[in-house]
PDB file of N, CA and C in Angstrom:
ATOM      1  N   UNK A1034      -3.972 -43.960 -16.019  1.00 53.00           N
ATOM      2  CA  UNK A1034      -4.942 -43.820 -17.098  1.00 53.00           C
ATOM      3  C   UNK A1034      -6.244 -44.493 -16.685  1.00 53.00           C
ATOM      4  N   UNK A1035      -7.525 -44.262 -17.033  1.00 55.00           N
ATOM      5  CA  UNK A1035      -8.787 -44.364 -16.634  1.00 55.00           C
ATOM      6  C   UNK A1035      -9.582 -45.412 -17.884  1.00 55.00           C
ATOM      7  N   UNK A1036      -9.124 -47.027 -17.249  1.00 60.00           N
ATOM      8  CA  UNK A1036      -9.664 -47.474 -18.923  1.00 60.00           C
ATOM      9  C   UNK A1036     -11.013 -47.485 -19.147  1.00 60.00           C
ATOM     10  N   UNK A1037     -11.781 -46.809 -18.247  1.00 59.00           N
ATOM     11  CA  UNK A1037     -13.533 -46.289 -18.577  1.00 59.00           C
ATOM     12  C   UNK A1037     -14.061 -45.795 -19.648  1.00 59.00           C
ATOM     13  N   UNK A1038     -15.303 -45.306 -19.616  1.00 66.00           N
ATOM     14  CA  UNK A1038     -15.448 -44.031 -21.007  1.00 66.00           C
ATOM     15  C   UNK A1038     -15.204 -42.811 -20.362  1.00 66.00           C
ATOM     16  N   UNK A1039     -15.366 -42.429 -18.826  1.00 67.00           N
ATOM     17  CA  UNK A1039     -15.415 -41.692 -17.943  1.00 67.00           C
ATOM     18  C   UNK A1039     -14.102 -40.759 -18.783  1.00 67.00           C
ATOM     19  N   UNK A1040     -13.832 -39.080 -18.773  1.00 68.00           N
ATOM     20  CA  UNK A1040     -12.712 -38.659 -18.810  1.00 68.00           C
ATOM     21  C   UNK A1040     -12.331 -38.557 -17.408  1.00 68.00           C
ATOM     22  N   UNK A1041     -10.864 -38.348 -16.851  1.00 68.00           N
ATOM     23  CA  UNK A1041      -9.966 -38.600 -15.702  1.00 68.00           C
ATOM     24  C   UNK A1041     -10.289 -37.154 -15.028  1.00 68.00           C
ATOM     25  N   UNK A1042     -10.250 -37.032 -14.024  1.00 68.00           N
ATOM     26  CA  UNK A1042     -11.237 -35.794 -13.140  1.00 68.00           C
ATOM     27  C   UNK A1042      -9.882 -34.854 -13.860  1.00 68.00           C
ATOM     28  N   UNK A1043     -10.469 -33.097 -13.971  1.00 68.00           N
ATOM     29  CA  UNK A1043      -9.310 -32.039 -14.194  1.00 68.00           C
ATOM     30  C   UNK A1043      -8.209 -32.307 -13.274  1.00 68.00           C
ATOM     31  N   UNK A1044      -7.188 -31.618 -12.790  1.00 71.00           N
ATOM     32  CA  UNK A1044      -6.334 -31.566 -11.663  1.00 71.00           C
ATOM     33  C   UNK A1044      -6.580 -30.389 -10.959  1.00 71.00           C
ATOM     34  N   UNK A1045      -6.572 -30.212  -9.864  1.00 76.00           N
ATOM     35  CA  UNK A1045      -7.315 -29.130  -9.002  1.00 76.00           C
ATOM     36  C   UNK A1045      -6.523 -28.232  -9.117  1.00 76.00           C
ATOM     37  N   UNK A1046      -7.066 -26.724  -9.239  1.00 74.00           N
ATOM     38  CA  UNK A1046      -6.723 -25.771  -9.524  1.00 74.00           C
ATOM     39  C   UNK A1046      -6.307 -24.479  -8.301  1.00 74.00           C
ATOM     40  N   UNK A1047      -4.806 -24.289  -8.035  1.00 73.00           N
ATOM     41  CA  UNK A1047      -4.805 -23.875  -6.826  1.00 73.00           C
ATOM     42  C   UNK A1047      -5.414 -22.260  -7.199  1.00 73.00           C
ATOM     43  N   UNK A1048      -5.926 -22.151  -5.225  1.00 70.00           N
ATOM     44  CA  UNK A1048      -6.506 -20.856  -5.488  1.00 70.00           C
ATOM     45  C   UNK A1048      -5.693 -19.747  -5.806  1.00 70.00           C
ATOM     46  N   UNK A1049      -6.774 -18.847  -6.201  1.00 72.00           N
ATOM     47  CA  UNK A1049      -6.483 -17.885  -6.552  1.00 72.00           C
ATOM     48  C   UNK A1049      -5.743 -16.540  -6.034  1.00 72.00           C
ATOM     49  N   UNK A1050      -4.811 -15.923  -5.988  1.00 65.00           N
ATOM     50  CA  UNK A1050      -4.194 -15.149  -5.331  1.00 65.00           C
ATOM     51  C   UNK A1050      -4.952 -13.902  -4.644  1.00 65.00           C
ATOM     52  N   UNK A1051      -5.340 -13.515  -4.035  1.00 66.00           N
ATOM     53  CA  UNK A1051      -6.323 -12.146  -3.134  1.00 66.00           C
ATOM     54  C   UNK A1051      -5.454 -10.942  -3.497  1.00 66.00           C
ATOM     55  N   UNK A1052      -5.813 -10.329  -4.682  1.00 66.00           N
ATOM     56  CA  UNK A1052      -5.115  -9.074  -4.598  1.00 66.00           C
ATOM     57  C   UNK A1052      -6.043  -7.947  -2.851  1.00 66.00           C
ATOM     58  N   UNK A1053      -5.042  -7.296  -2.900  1.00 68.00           N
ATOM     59  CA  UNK A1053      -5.041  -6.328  -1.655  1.00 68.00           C
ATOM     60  C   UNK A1053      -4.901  -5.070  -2.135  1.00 68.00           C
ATOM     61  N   UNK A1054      -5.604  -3.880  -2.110  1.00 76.00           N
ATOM     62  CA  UNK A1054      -4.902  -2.690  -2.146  1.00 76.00           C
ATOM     63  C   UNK A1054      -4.103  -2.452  -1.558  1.00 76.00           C
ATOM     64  N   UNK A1055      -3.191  -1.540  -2.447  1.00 81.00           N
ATOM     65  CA  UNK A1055      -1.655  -0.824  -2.036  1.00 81.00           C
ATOM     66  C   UNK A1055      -1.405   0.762  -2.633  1.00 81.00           C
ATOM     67  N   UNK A1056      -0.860   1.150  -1.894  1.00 86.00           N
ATOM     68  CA  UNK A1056       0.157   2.372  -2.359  1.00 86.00           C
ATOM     69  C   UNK A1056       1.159   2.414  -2.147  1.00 86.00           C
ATOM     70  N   UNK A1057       1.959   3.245  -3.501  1.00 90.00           N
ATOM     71  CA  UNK A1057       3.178   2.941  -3.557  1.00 90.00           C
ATOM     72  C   UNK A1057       3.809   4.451  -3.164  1.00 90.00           C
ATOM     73  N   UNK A1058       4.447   4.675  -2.341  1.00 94.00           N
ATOM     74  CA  UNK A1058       4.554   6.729  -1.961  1.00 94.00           C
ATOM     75  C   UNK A1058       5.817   7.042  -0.912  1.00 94.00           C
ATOM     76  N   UNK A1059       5.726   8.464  -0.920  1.00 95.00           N
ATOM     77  CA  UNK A1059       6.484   9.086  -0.081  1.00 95.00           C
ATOM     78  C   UNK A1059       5.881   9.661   1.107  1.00 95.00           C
ATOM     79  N   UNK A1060       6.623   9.503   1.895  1.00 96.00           N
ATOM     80  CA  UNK A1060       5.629  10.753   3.550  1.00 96.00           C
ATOM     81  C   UNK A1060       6.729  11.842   3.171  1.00 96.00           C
ATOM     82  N   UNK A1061       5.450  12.994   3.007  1.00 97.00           N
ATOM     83  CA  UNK A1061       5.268  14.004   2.499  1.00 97.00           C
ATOM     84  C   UNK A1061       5.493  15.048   4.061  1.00 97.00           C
ATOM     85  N   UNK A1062       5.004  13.734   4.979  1.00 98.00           N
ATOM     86  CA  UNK A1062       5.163  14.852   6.686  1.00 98.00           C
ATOM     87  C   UNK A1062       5.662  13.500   7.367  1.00 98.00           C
ATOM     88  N   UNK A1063       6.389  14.248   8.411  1.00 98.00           N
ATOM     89  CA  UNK A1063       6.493  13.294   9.333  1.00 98.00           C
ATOM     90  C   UNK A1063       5.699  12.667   9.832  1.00 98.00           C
ATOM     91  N   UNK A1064       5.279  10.906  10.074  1.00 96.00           N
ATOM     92  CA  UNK A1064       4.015  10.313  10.672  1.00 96.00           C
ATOM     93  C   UNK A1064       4.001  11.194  12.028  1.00 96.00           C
ATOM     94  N   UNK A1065       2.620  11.305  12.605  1.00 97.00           N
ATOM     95  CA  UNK A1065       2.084  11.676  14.099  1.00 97.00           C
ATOM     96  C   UNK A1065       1.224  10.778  14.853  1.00 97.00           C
ATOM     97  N   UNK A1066       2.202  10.453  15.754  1.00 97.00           N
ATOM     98  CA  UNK A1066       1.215   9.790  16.331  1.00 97.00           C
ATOM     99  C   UNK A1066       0.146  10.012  17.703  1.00 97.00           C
ATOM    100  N   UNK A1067      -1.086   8.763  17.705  1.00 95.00           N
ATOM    101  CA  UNK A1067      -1.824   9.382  18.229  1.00 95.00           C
ATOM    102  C   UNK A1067      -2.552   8.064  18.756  1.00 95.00           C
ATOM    103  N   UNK A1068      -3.817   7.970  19.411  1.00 95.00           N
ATOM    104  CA  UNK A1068      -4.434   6.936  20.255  1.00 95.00           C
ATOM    105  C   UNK A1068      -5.665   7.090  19.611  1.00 95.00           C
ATOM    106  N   UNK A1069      -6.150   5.623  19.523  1.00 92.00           N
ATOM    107  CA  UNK A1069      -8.038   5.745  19.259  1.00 92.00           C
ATOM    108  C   UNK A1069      -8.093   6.245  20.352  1.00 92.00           C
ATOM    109  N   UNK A1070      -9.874   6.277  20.588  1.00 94.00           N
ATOM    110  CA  UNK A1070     -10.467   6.081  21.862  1.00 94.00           C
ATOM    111  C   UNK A1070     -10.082   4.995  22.871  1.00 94.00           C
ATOM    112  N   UNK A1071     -10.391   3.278  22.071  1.00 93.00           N
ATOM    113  CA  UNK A1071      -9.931   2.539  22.755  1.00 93.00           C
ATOM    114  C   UNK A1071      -8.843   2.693  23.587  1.00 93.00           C
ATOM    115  N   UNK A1072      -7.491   3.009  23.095  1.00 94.00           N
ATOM    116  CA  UNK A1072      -5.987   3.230  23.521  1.00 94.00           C
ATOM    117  C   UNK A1072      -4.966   2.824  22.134  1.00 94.00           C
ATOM    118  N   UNK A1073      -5.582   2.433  21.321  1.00 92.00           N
ATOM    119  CA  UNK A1073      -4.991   1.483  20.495  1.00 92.00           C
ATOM    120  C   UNK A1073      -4.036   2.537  20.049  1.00 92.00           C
ATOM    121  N   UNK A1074      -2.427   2.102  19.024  1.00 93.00           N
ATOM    122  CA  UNK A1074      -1.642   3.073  18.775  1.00 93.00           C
ATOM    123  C   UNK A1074      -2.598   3.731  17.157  1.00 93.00           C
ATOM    124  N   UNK A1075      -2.132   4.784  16.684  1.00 92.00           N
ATOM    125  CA  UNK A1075      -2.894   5.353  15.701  1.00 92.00           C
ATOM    126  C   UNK A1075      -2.224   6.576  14.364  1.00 92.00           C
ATOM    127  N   UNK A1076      -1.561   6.402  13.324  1.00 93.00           N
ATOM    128  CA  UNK A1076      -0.987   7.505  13.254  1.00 93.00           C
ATOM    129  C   UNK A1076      -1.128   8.287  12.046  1.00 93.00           C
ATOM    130  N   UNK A1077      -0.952   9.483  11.606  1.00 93.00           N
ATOM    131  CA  UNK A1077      -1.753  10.411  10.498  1.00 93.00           C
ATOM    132  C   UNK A1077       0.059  10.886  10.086  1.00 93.00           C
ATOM    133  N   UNK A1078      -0.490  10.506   8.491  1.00 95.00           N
ATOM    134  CA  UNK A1078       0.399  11.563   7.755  1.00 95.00           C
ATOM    135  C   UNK A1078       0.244  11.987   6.461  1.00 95.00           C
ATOM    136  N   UNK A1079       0.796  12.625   6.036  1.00 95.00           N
ATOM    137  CA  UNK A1079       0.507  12.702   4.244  1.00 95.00           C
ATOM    138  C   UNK A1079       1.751  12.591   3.757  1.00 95.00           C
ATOM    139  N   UNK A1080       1.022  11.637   2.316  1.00 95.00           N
ATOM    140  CA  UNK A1080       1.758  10.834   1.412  1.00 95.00           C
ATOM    141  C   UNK A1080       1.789  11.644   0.111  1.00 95.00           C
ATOM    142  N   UNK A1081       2.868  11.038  -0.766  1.00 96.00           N
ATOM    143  CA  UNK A1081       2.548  11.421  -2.024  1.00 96.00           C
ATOM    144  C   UNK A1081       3.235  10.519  -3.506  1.00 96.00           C
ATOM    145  N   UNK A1082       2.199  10.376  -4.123  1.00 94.00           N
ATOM    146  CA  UNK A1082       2.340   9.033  -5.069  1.00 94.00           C
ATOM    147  C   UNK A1082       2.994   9.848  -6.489  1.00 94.00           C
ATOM    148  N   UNK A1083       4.546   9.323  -6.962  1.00 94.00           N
ATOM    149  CA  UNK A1083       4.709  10.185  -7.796  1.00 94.00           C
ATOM    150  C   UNK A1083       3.982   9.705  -9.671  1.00 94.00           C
ATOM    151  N   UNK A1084       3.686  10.732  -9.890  1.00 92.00           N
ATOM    152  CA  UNK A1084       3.284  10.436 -11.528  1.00 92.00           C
ATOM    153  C   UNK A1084       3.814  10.510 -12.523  1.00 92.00           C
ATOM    154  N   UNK A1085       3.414   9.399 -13.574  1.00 92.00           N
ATOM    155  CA  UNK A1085       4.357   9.331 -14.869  1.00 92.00           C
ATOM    156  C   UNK A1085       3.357   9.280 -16.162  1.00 92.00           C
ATOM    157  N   UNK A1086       3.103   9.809 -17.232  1.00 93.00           N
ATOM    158  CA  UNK A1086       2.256  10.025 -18.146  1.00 93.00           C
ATOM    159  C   UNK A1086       3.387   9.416 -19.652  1.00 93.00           C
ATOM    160  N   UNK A1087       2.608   8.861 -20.637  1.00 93.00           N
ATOM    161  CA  UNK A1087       2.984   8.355 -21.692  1.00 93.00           C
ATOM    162  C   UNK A1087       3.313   9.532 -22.622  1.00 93.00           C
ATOM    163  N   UNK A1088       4.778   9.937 -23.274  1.00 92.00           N
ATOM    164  CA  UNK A1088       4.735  10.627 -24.110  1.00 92.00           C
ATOM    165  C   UNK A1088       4.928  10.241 -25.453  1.00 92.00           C
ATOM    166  N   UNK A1089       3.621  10.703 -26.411  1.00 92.00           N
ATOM    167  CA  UNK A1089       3.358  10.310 -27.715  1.00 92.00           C
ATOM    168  C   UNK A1089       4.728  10.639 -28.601  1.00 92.00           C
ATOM    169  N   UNK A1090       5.333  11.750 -28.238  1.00 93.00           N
ATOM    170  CA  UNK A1090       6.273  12.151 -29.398  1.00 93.00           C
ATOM    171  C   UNK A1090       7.433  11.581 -29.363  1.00 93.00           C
ATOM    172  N   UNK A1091       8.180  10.941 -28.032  1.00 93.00           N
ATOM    173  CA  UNK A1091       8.963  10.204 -27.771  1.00 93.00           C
ATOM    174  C   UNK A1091       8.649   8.885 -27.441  1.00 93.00           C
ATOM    175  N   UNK A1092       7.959   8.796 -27.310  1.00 92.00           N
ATOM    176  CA  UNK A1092       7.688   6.880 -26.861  1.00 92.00           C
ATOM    177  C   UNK A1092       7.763   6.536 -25.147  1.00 92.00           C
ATOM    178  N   UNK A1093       8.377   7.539 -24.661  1.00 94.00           N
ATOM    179  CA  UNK A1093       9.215   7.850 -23.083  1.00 94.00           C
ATOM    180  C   UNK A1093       8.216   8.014 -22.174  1.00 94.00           C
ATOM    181  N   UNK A1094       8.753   8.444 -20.947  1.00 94.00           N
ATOM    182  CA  UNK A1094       7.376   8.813 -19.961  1.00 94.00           C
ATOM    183  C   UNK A1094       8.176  10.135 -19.774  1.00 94.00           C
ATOM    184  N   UNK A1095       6.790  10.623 -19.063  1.00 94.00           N
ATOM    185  CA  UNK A1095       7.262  12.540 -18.409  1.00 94.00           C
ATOM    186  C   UNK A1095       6.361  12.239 -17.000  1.00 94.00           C
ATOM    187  N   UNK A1096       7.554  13.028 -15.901  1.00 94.00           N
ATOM    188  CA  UNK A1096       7.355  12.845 -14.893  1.00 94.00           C
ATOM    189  C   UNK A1096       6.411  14.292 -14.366  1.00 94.00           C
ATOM    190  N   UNK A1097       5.488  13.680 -14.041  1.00 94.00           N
ATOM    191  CA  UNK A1097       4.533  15.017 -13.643  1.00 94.00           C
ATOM    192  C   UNK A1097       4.798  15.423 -12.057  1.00 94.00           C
ATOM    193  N   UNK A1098       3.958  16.322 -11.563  1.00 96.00           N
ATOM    194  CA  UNK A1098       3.701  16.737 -10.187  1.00 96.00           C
ATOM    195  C   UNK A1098       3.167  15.792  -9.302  1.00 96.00           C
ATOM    196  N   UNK A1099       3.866  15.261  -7.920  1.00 95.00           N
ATOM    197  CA  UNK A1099       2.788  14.242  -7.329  1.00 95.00           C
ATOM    198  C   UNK A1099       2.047  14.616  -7.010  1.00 95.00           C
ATOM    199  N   UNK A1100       1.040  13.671  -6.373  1.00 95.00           N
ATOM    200  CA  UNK A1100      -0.063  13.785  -5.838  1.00 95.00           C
ATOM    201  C   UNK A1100      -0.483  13.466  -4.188  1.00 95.00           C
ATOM    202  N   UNK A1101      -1.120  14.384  -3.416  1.00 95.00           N
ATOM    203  CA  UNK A1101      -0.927  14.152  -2.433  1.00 95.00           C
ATOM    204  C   UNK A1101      -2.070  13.896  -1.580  1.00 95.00           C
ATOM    205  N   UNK A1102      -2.108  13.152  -0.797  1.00 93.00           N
ATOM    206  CA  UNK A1102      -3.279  12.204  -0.093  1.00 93.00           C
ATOM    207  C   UNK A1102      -2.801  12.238   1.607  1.00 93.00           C
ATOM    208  N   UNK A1103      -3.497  11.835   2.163  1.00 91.00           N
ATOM    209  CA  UNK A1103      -3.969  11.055   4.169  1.00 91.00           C
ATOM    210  C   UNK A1103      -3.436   9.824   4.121  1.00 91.00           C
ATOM    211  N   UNK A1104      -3.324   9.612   4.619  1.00 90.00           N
ATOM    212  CA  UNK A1104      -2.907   7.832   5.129  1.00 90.00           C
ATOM    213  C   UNK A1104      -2.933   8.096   6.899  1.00 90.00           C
ATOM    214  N   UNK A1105      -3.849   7.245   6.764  1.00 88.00           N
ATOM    215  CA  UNK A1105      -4.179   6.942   8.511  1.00 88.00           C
ATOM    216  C   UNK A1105      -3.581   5.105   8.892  1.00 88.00           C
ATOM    217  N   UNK A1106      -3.195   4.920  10.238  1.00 88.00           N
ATOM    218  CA  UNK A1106      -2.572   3.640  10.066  1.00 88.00           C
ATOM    219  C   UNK A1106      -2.917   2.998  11.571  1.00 88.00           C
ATOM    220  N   UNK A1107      -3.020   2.232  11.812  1.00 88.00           N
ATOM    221  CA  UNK A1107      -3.492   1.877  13.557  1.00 88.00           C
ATOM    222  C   UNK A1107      -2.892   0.275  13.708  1.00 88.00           C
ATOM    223  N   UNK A1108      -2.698   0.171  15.006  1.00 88.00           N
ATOM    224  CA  UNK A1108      -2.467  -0.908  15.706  1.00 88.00           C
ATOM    225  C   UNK A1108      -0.551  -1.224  15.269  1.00 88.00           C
ATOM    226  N   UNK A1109      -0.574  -2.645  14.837  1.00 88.00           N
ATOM    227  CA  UNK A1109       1.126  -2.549  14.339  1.00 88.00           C
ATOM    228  C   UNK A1109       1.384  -1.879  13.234  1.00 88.00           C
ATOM    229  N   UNK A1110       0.940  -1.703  12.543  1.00 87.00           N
ATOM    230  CA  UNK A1110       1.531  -0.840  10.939  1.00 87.00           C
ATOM    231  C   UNK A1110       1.712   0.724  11.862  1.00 87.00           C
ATOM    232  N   UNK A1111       0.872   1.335  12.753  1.00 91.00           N
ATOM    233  CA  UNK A1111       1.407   2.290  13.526  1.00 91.00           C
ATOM    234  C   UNK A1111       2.747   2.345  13.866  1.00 91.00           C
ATOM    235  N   UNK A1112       2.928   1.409  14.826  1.00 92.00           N
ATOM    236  CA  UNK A1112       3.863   1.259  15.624  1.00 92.00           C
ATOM    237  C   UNK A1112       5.379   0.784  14.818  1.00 92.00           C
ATOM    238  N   UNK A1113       5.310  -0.030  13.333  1.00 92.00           N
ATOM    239  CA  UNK A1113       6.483  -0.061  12.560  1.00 92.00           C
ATOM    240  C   UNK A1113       6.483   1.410  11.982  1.00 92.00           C
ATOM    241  N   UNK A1114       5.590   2.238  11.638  1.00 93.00           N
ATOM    242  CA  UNK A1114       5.458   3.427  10.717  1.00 93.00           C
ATOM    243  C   UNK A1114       6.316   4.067  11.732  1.00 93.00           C
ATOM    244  N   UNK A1115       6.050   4.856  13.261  1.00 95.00           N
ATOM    245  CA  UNK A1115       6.650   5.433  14.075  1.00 95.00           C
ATOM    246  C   UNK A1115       7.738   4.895  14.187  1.00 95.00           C
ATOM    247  N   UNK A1116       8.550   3.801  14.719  1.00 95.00           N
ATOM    248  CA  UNK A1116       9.634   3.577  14.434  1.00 95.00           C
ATOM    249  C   UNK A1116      10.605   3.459  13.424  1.00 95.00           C
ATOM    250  N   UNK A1117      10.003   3.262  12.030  1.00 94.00           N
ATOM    251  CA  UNK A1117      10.946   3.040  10.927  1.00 94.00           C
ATOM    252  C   UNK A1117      10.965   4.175   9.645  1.00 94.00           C
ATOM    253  N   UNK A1118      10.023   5.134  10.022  1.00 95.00           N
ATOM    254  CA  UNK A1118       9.725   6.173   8.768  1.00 95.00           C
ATOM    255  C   UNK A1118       9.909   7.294   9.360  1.00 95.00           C
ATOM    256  N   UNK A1119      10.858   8.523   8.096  1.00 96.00           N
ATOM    257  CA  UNK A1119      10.411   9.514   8.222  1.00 96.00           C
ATOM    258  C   UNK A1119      10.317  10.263   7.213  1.00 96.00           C
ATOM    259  N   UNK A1120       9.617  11.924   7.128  1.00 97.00           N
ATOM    260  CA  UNK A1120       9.635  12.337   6.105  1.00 97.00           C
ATOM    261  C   UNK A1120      10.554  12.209   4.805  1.00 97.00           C
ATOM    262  N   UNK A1121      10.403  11.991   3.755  1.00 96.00           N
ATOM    263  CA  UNK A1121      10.590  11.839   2.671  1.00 96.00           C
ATOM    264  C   UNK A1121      11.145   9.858   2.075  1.00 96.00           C
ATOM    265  N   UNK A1122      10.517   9.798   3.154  1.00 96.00           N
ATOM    266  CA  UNK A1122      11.257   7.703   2.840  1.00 96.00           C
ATOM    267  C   UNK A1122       9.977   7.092   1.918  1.00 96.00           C
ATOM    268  N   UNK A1123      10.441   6.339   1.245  1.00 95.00           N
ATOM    269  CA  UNK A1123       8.969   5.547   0.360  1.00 95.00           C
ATOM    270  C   UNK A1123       9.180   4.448   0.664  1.00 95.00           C
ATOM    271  N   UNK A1124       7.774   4.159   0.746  1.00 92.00           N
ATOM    272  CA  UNK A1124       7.039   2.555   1.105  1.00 92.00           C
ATOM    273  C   UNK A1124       6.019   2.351   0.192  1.00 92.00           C
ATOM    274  N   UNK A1125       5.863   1.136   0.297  1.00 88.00           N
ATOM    275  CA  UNK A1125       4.745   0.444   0.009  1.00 88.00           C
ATOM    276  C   UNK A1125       3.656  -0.030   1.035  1.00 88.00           C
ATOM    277  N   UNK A1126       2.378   0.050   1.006  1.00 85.00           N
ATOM    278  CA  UNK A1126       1.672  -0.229   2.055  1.00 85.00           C
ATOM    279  C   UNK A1126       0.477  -1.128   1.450  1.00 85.00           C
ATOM    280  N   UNK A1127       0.315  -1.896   2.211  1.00 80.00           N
ATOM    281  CA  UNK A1127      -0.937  -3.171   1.769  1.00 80.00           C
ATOM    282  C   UNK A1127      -1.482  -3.563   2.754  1.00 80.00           C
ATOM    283  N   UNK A1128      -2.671  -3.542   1.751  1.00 71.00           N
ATOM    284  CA  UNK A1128      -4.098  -3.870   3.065  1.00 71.00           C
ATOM    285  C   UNK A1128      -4.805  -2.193   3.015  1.00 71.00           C
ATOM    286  N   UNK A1129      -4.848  -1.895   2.285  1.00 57.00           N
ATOM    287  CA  UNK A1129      -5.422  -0.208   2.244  1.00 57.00           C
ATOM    288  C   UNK A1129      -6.464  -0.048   2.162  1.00 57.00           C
ATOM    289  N   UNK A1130      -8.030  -0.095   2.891  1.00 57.00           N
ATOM    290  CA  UNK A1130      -9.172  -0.441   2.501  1.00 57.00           C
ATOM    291  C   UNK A1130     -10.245   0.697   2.910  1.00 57.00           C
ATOM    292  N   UNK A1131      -9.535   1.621   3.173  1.00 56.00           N
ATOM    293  CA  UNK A1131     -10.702   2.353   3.684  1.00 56.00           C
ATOM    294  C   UNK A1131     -11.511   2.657   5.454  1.00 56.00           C
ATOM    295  N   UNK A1132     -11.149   1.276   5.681  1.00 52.00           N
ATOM    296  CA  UNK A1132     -11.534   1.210   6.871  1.00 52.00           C
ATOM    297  C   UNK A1132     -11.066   1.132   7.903  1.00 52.00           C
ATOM    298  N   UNK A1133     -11.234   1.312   9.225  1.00 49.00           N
ATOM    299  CA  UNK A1133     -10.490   1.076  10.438  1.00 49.00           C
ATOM    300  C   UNK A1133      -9.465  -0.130  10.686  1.00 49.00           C
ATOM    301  N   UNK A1134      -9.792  -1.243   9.865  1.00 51.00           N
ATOM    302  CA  UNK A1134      -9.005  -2.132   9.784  1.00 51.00           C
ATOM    303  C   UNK A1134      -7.354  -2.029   9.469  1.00 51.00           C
ATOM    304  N   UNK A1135      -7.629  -0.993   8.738  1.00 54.00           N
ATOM    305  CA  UNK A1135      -6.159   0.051   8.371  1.00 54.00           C
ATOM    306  C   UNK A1135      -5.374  -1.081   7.699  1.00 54.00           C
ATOM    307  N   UNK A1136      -4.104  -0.704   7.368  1.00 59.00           N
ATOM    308  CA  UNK A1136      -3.241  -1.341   6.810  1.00 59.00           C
ATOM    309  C   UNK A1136      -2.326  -3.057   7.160  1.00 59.00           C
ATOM    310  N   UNK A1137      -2.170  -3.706   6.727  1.00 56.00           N
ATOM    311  CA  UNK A1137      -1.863  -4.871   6.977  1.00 56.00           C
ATOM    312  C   UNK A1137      -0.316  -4.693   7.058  1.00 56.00           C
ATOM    313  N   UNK A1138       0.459  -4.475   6.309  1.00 58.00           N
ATOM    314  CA  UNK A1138       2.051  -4.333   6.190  1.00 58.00           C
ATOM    315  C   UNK A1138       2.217  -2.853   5.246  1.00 58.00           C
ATOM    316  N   UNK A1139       3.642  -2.950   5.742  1.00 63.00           N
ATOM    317  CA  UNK A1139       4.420  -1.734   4.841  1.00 63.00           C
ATOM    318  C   UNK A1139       5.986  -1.998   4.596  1.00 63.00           C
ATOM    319  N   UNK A1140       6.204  -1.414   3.626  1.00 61.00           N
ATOM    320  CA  UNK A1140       7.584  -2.257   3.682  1.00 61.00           C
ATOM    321  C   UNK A1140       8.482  -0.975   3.407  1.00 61.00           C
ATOM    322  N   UNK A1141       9.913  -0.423   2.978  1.00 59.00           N
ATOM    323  CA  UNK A1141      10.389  -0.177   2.874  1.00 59.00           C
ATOM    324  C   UNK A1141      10.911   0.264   1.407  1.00 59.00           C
ATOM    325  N   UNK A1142      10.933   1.187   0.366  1.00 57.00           N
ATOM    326  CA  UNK A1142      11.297   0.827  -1.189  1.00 57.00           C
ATOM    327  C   UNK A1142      12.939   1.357  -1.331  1.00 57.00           C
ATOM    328  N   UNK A1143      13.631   0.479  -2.033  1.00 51.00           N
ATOM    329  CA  UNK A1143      14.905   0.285  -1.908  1.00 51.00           C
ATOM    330  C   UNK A1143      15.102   1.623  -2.668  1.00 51.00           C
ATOM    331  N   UNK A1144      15.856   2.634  -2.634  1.00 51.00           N
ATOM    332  CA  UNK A1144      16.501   3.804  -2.961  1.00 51.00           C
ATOM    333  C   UNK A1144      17.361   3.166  -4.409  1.00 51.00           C
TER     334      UNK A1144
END
């Protein structure tokens, strides 16, 4: 206790967690792989994220049509994607940014 007038400092506040983009999906094709320029590993496939919409008359969800997208992947997330995926397996992938930096991890979604 602080017998000052001073109040006792807050307690430090740990940081804050870094959300990351992710998708949550199916390969829709088998990954292909391929090389930058550099040499680096590199690989293209299409995904597909399934959809669920709120139904007013039941309270329930209704499962719609997925949706289907690119996913490009380079360096190790390549090289686990080629070894551990194939068409129709779902993952999760994080670190999704748009950029060459490509994906950070991917994991596996339990069946």
């Amino acid at each position: 206790m602080n017998n000052s007038s001073t109040p006792d400092p807050a307690p430090e506040q740990p940081a804050p967690i870094q959300p990351l983009d992710a998708i949550v999906g199916f390969f829709a094709t088998d990954p292909k792989p391929s090389k930058t320029r550099d040499g680096a590993p590199k690989i293209y496939a299409r995904y597909g994220t399934e959809r669920f919409v709120h139904d007013p008359e039941t309270g329930g969800t209704i499962k719609e049509e997925p949706t289907f997208h690119a996913l490009t992947a380079y360096w190790g997330a390549a090289e686990t994607i080629l070894a551990q995926y194939r068409k129709g397996d779902s993952f999760i992938a994080q670190g999704v940014d748009g950029s060459r930096r490509g994906l950070r991890s991917v994991a596996h979604l339990a069946e």
